[in-house]
Amino acid sequence: MGNASGRSPSPWWWLLVLPACPLIGWAVAELPAQAPRQPAPQPVLQLGAGTQPVAAGATRAEPPAGDTPQEEYSQWTSFENAVAESRRSGKPVMIDFSADWCGPCQRLKREVFDDPGNGHVVQTTVIPVSIVDRVQERGSNPPDVEDLQRRYQVQAFPTLVVFSPASGRSLQTRGFADAERTLAWIKSAAHSVR
């Protein structure tokens, strides 16, 4: 017979560990984050009330034709907050439906959303929301994620949806070809749904 030290732990052991996982996750989320390294301060140009400052000399995307000349920078936020901000500002909402295991989703994130220049264009054009599918990791999604995926008939990742709560119009695209085409689509869709 084998010795006891060579056996794998009992599956019942997980019943003791699992209840502690949310508590550990909460504790980790409450830890202070290390502040990112900041570049040397530069002069700042104010764009007007309700907008974010832009460093002097920074390039800014031109707003689509027919839009107001002022840019309003929008942080990534929850779906509910994005809809509320859109109703206040008239700016369209963009939902990025993705999954951690999806290679094209990770390229889209890296080449468009996390790229400083491209990310700025996205955040001045739309109010961005990220919805991450967790079926592969957890077996299911929370009900609010399931509802959004059903509402917009998401069947592939990545899927981008741009919509306006004011007009009720929405446009959708699936997949990721490259950053240039994706940015052009986001700007065109934002203009079309207004």
PDB file of C-alpha atoms in Angstrom:
ATOM      1  CA  MET A   1       0.000   0.000   0.000  1.00  0.00           C
ATOM      2  CA  GLY A   2       1.086   3.622  -0.654  1.00  0.00           C
ATOM      3  CA  ASN A   3       2.044   5.999   2.062  1.00  0.00           C
ATOM      4  CA  ALA A   4      -0.284   8.793   3.158  1.00  0.00           C
ATOM      5  CA  SER A   5       1.984  11.611   2.011  1.00  0.00           C
ATOM      6  CA  GLY A   6       1.627  10.527  -1.654  1.00  0.00           C
ATOM      7  CA  ARG A   7      -2.164  10.925  -1.761  1.00  0.00           C
ATOM      8  CA  SER A   8      -3.945  13.928  -3.171  1.00  0.00           C
ATOM      9  CA  PRO A   9      -6.045  15.998  -0.770  1.00  0.00           C
ATOM     10  CA  SER A  10      -9.629  14.951  -0.177  1.00  0.00           C
ATOM     11  CA  PRO A  11     -12.253  16.773  -2.261  1.00  0.00           C
ATOM     12  CA  TRP A  12     -13.975  17.613   1.041  1.00  0.00           C
ATOM     13  CA  TRP A  13     -11.043  19.884   1.854  1.00  0.00           C
ATOM     14  CA  TRP A  14     -12.479  22.370  -0.686  1.00  0.00           C
ATOM     15  CA  LEU A  15     -15.602  22.755   1.454  1.00  0.00           C
ATOM     16  CA  LEU A  16     -13.388  24.361   4.083  1.00  0.00           C
ATOM     17  CA  VAL A  17     -11.487  26.577   1.618  1.00  0.00           C
ATOM     18  CA  LEU A  18     -14.296  27.784  -0.698  1.00  0.00           C
ATOM     19  CA  PRO A  19     -16.185  29.893   1.890  1.00  0.00           C
ATOM     20  CA  ALA A  20     -12.973  31.836   2.544  1.00  0.00           C
ATOM     21  CA  CYS A  21     -12.448  32.741  -1.155  1.00  0.00           C
ATOM     22  CA  PRO A  22     -14.885  35.712  -1.276  1.00  0.00           C
ATOM     23  CA  LEU A  23     -13.400  37.071   1.950  1.00  0.00           C
ATOM     24  CA  ILE A  24      -9.864  36.788   0.551  1.00  0.00           C
ATOM     25  CA  GLY A  25     -10.995  38.434  -2.731  1.00  0.00           C
ATOM     26  CA  TRP A  26     -12.607  41.295  -0.838  1.00  0.00           C
ATOM     27  CA  ALA A  27      -9.484  41.782   1.302  1.00  0.00           C
ATOM     28  CA  VAL A  28      -7.218  41.837  -1.750  1.00  0.00           C
ATOM     29  CA  ALA A  29      -9.507  44.329  -3.533  1.00  0.00           C
ATOM     30  CA  GLU A  30      -9.318  46.648  -0.513  1.00  0.00           C
ATOM     31  CA  LEU A  31      -5.492  46.742  -0.558  1.00  0.00           C
ATOM     32  CA  PRO A  32      -4.088  50.031  -1.809  1.00  0.00           C
ATOM     33  CA  ALA A  33      -2.865  49.767  -5.375  1.00  0.00           C
ATOM     34  CA  GLN A  34       0.631  50.859  -6.256  1.00  0.00           C
ATOM     35  CA  ALA A  35       0.412  54.204  -7.983  1.00  0.00           C
ATOM     36  CA  PRO A  36       1.489  54.041 -11.629  1.00  0.00           C
ATOM     37  CA  ARG A  37       4.616  55.935 -12.566  1.00  0.00           C
ATOM     38  CA  GLN A  38       3.671  59.377 -13.783  1.00  0.00           C
ATOM     39  CA  PRO A  39       5.536  61.162 -16.575  1.00  0.00           C
ATOM     40  CA  ALA A  40       6.956  64.609 -15.930  1.00  0.00           C
ATOM     41  CA  PRO A  41       4.167  67.184 -15.536  1.00  0.00           C
ATOM     42  CA  GLN A  42       3.197  69.017 -18.716  1.00  0.00           C
ATOM     43  CA  PRO A  43       1.083  72.116 -19.244  1.00  0.00           C
ATOM     44  CA  VAL A  44      -2.618  71.273 -19.342  1.00  0.00           C
ATOM     45  CA  LEU A  45      -5.324  72.626 -21.635  1.00  0.00           C
ATOM     46  CA  GLN A  46      -8.812  72.737 -20.149  1.00  0.00           C
ATOM     47  CA  LEU A  47     -11.552  71.657 -22.554  1.00  0.00           C
ATOM     48  CA  GLY A  48     -14.517  73.054 -20.661  1.00  0.00           C
ATOM     49  CA  ALA A  49     -16.875  71.960 -17.909  1.00  0.00           C
ATOM     50  CA  GLY A  50     -17.358  68.215 -17.546  1.00  0.00           C
ATOM     51  CA  THR A  51     -14.353  67.254 -19.648  1.00  0.00           C
ATOM     52  CA  GLN A  52     -10.940  65.875 -18.789  1.00  0.00           C
ATOM     53  CA  PRO A  53      -7.780  67.935 -19.265  1.00  0.00           C
ATOM     54  CA  VAL A  54      -5.430  67.062 -22.129  1.00  0.00           C
ATOM     55  CA  ALA A  55      -1.668  67.611 -22.027  1.00  0.00           C
ATOM     56  CA  ALA A  56      -0.487  70.489 -24.192  1.00  0.00           C
ATOM     57  CA  GLY A  57       0.859  69.196 -27.476  1.00  0.00           C
ATOM     58  CA  ALA A  58      -1.104  65.916 -27.222  1.00  0.00           C
ATOM     59  CA  THR A  59      -2.978  64.911 -30.325  1.00  0.00           C
ATOM     60  CA  ARG A  60      -6.729  64.642 -30.016  1.00  0.00           C
ATOM     61  CA  ALA A  61      -9.071  62.747 -32.245  1.00  0.00           C
ATOM     62  CA  GLU A  62     -11.379  64.886 -34.315  1.00  0.00           C
ATOM     63  CA  PRO A  63     -15.026  64.378 -33.341  1.00  0.00           C
ATOM     64  CA  PRO A  64     -17.250  62.816 -35.996  1.00  0.00           C
ATOM     65  CA  ALA A  65     -19.000  65.354 -38.228  1.00  0.00           C
ATOM     66  CA  GLY A  66     -22.085  66.851 -36.615  1.00  0.00           C
ATOM     67  CA  ASP A  67     -20.828  66.372 -33.060  1.00  0.00           C
ATOM     68  CA  THR A  68     -20.045  69.157 -30.659  1.00  0.00           C
ATOM     69  CA  PRO A  69     -16.460  70.393 -30.870  1.00  0.00           C
ATOM     70  CA  GLN A  70     -15.750  69.665 -27.204  1.00  0.00           C
ATOM     71  CA  GLU A  71     -14.556  66.191 -26.259  1.00  0.00           C
ATOM     72  CA  GLU A  72     -15.896  64.506 -23.186  1.00  0.00           C
ATOM     73  CA  TYR A  73     -13.584  61.820 -21.865  1.00  0.00           C
ATOM     74  CA  SER A  74     -15.399  58.792 -20.425  1.00  0.00           C
ATOM     75  CA  GLN A  75     -13.859  56.238 -18.088  1.00  0.00           C
ATOM     76  CA  TRP A  76     -14.628  52.513 -18.436  1.00  0.00           C
ATOM     77  CA  THR A  77     -17.643  51.954 -16.232  1.00  0.00           C
ATOM     78  CA  SER A  78     -20.550  49.635 -15.447  1.00  0.00           C
ATOM     79  CA  PHE A  79     -23.474  49.222 -17.833  1.00  0.00           C
ATOM     80  CA  GLU A  80     -25.872  51.070 -15.507  1.00  0.00           C
ATOM     81  CA  ASN A  81     -23.487  54.007 -15.029  1.00  0.00           C
ATOM     82  CA  ALA A  82     -22.840  54.192 -18.783  1.00  0.00           C
ATOM     83  CA  VAL A  83     -26.559  54.376 -19.564  1.00  0.00           C
ATOM     84  CA  ALA A  84     -27.010  57.121 -16.948  1.00  0.00           C
ATOM     85  CA  GLU A  85     -24.024  59.075 -18.330  1.00  0.00           C
ATOM     86  CA  SER A  86     -25.346  58.657 -21.878  1.00  0.00           C
ATOM     87  CA  ARG A  87     -28.762  60.023 -20.899  1.00  0.00           C
ATOM     88  CA  ARG A  88     -27.045  63.011 -19.306  1.00  0.00           C
ATOM     89  CA  SER A  89     -24.555  63.730 -22.097  1.00  0.00           C
ATOM     90  CA  GLY A  90     -26.114  62.220 -25.234  1.00  0.00           C
ATOM     91  CA  LYS A  91     -22.883  60.302 -25.859  1.00  0.00           C
ATOM     92  CA  PRO A  92     -23.358  56.700 -27.130  1.00  0.00           C
ATOM     93  CA  VAL A  93     -22.413  53.634 -25.057  1.00  0.00           C
ATOM     94  CA  MET A  94     -20.073  50.915 -26.333  1.00  0.00           C
ATOM     95  CA  ILE A  95     -20.143  47.431 -24.816  1.00  0.00           C
ATOM     96  CA  ASP A  96     -17.110  45.198 -25.358  1.00  0.00           C
ATOM     97  CA  PHE A  97     -18.277  41.588 -24.928  1.00  0.00           C
ATOM     98  CA  SER A  98     -15.151  39.477 -24.442  1.00  0.00           C
ATOM     99  CA  ALA A  99     -13.693  36.418 -22.700  1.00  0.00           C
ATOM    100  CA  ASP A 100     -10.328  35.911 -21.014  1.00  0.00           C
ATOM    101  CA  TRP A 101      -9.594  32.794 -23.102  1.00  0.00           C
ATOM    102  CA  CYS A 102     -10.322  34.600 -26.409  1.00  0.00           C
ATOM    103  CA  GLY A 103      -7.121  35.493 -28.316  1.00  0.00           C
ATOM    104  CA  PRO A 104      -8.744  38.128 -30.587  1.00  0.00           C
ATOM    105  CA  CYS A 105     -10.346  39.712 -27.481  1.00  0.00           C
ATOM    106  CA  GLN A 106      -6.930  40.077 -25.873  1.00  0.00           C
ATOM    107  CA  ARG A 107      -5.475  41.599 -29.082  1.00  0.00           C
ATOM    108  CA  LEU A 108      -8.397  44.064 -29.235  1.00  0.00           C
ATOM    109  CA  LYS A 109      -7.805  45.045 -25.625  1.00  0.00           C
ATOM    110  CA  ARG A 110      -4.041  45.405 -26.082  1.00  0.00           C
ATOM    111  CA  GLU A 111      -4.027  47.150 -29.496  1.00  0.00           C
ATOM    112  CA  VAL A 112      -7.087  49.379 -29.073  1.00  0.00           C
ATOM    113  CA  PHE A 113      -8.341  49.838 -25.508  1.00  0.00           C
ATOM    114  CA  ASP A 114      -4.990  49.709 -23.641  1.00  0.00           C
ATOM    115  CA  ASP A 115      -3.051  51.662 -26.287  1.00  0.00           C
ATOM    116  CA  PRO A 116      -2.799  55.265 -25.041  1.00  0.00           C
ATOM    117  CA  GLY A 117      -3.695  56.957 -28.347  1.00  0.00           C
ATOM    118  CA  ASN A 118      -6.332  54.483 -29.496  1.00  0.00           C
ATOM    119  CA  GLY A 119      -7.810  54.214 -25.998  1.00  0.00           C
ATOM    120  CA  HIS A 120      -8.177  57.991 -25.890  1.00  0.00           C
ATOM    121  CA  VAL A 121     -10.093  57.939 -29.181  1.00  0.00           C
ATOM    122  CA  VAL A 122     -12.444  55.261 -27.802  1.00  0.00           C
ATOM    123  CA  GLN A 123     -13.031  57.113 -24.532  1.00  0.00           C
ATOM    124  CA  THR A 124     -13.757  60.419 -26.253  1.00  0.00           C
ATOM    125  CA  THR A 125     -16.086  58.798 -28.800  1.00  0.00           C
ATOM    126  CA  VAL A 126     -18.182  56.493 -26.587  1.00  0.00           C
ATOM    127  CA  ILE A 127     -18.820  55.555 -22.973  1.00  0.00           C
ATOM    128  CA  PRO A 128     -17.027  52.181 -22.768  1.00  0.00           C
ATOM    129  CA  VAL A 129     -18.258  49.148 -20.829  1.00  0.00           C
ATOM    130  CA  SER A 130     -16.485  45.781 -20.590  1.00  0.00           C
ATOM    131  CA  ILE A 131     -18.553  42.616 -20.163  1.00  0.00           C
ATOM    132  CA  VAL A 132     -16.398  39.507 -19.657  1.00  0.00           C
ATOM    133  CA  ASP A 133     -17.958  36.100 -20.291  1.00  0.00           C
ATOM    134  CA  ARG A 134     -17.131  33.624 -17.482  1.00  0.00           C
ATOM    135  CA  VAL A 135     -18.897  30.481 -18.744  1.00  0.00           C
ATOM    136  CA  GLN A 136     -15.656  28.615 -19.467  1.00  0.00           C
ATOM    137  CA  GLU A 137     -14.119  29.469 -16.086  1.00  0.00           C
ATOM    138  CA  ARG A 138     -17.180  29.299 -13.818  1.00  0.00           C
ATOM    139  CA  GLY A 139     -19.780  27.370 -15.819  1.00  0.00           C
ATOM    140  CA  SER A 140     -22.174  30.328 -16.017  1.00  0.00           C
ATOM    141  CA  ASN A 141     -22.439  34.098 -16.026  1.00  0.00           C
ATOM    142  CA  PRO A 142     -24.213  36.354 -13.544  1.00  0.00           C
ATOM    143  CA  PRO A 143     -27.856  37.028 -14.554  1.00  0.00           C
ATOM    144  CA  ASP A 144     -27.152  40.625 -15.649  1.00  0.00           C
ATOM    145  CA  VAL A 145     -24.402  39.441 -18.039  1.00  0.00           C
ATOM    146  CA  GLU A 146     -26.693  36.705 -19.407  1.00  0.00           C
ATOM    147  CA  ASP A 147     -29.440  39.305 -19.965  1.00  0.00           C
ATOM    148  CA  LEU A 148     -27.112  41.647 -21.882  1.00  0.00           C
ATOM    149  CA  GLN A 149     -25.726  38.811 -24.016  1.00  0.00           C
ATOM    150  CA  ARG A 150     -29.267  37.667 -24.815  1.00  0.00           C
ATOM    151  CA  ARG A 151     -30.484  41.236 -25.527  1.00  0.00           C
ATOM    152  CA  TYR A 152     -27.677  41.855 -28.036  1.00  0.00           C
ATOM    153  CA  GLN A 153     -27.604  38.244 -29.328  1.00  0.00           C
ATOM    154  CA  VAL A 154     -23.900  37.800 -28.549  1.00  0.00           C
ATOM    155  CA  GLN A 155     -22.751  34.510 -30.027  1.00  0.00           C
ATOM    156  CA  ALA A 156     -19.033  35.165 -30.613  1.00  0.00           C
ATOM    157  CA  PHE A 157     -16.202  37.042 -28.951  1.00  0.00           C
ATOM    158  CA  PRO A 158     -15.208  39.765 -29.247  1.00  0.00           C
ATOM    159  CA  THR A 159     -18.486  41.506 -30.030  1.00  0.00           C
ATOM    160  CA  LEU A 160     -18.751  45.293 -29.877  1.00  0.00           C
ATOM    161  CA  VAL A 161     -22.149  46.954 -29.517  1.00  0.00           C
ATOM    162  CA  VAL A 162     -22.583  50.724 -29.801  1.00  0.00           C
ATOM    163  CA  PHE A 163     -26.012  52.068 -28.810  1.00  0.00           C
ATOM    164  CA  SER A 164     -27.820  55.206 -27.774  1.00  0.00           C
ATOM    165  CA  PRO A 165     -30.439  55.081 -25.007  1.00  0.00           C
ATOM    166  CA  ALA A 166     -31.881  58.335 -26.409  1.00  0.00           C
ATOM    167  CA  SER A 167     -32.472  57.117 -29.978  1.00  0.00           C
ATOM    168  CA  GLY A 168     -32.868  53.407 -29.212  1.00  0.00           C
ATOM    169  CA  ARG A 169     -30.563  52.568 -32.137  1.00  0.00           C
ATOM    170  CA  SER A 170     -27.679  50.116 -31.899  1.00  0.00           C
ATOM    171  CA  LEU A 171     -25.005  48.654 -34.155  1.00  0.00           C
ATOM    172  CA  GLN A 172     -22.888  45.557 -33.632  1.00  0.00           C
ATOM    173  CA  THR A 173     -19.683  44.046 -35.011  1.00  0.00           C
ATOM    174  CA  ARG A 174     -17.983  40.729 -34.277  1.00  0.00           C
ATOM    175  CA  GLY A 175     -14.340  39.762 -34.341  1.00  0.00           C
ATOM    176  CA  PHE A 176     -11.170  41.830 -34.521  1.00  0.00           C
ATOM    177  CA  ALA A 177      -9.271  42.544 -37.733  1.00  0.00           C
ATOM    178  CA  ASP A 178      -7.018  45.436 -36.716  1.00  0.00           C
ATOM    179  CA  ALA A 179      -6.948  48.601 -34.623  1.00  0.00           C
ATOM    180  CA  GLU A 180      -7.475  51.022 -37.522  1.00  0.00           C
ATOM    181  CA  ARG A 181     -10.654  49.350 -38.802  1.00  0.00           C
ATOM    182  CA  THR A 182     -11.996  48.895 -35.281  1.00  0.00           C
ATOM    183  CA  LEU A 183     -11.524  52.587 -34.410  1.00  0.00           C
ATOM    184  CA  ALA A 184     -13.141  53.625 -37.697  1.00  0.00           C
ATOM    185  CA  TRP A 185     -16.109  51.347 -36.955  1.00  0.00           C
ATOM    186  CA  ILE A 186     -16.503  52.701 -33.395  1.00  0.00           C
ATOM    187  CA  LYS A 187     -16.496  56.321 -34.626  1.00  0.00           C
ATOM    188  CA  SER A 188     -18.919  55.569 -37.474  1.00  0.00           C
ATOM    189  CA  ALA A 189     -21.262  53.548 -35.232  1.00  0.00           C
ATOM    190  CA  ALA A 190     -21.261  56.274 -32.558  1.00  0.00           C
ATOM    191  CA  HIS A 191     -22.253  58.852 -35.160  1.00  0.00           C
ATOM    192  CA  SER A 192     -24.932  56.575 -36.693  1.00  0.00           C
ATOM    193  CA  VAL A 193     -26.779  55.681 -33.483  1.00  0.00           C
ATOM    194  CA  ARG A 194     -27.217  59.271 -32.263  1.00  0.00           C
TER     195      ARG A 194
END
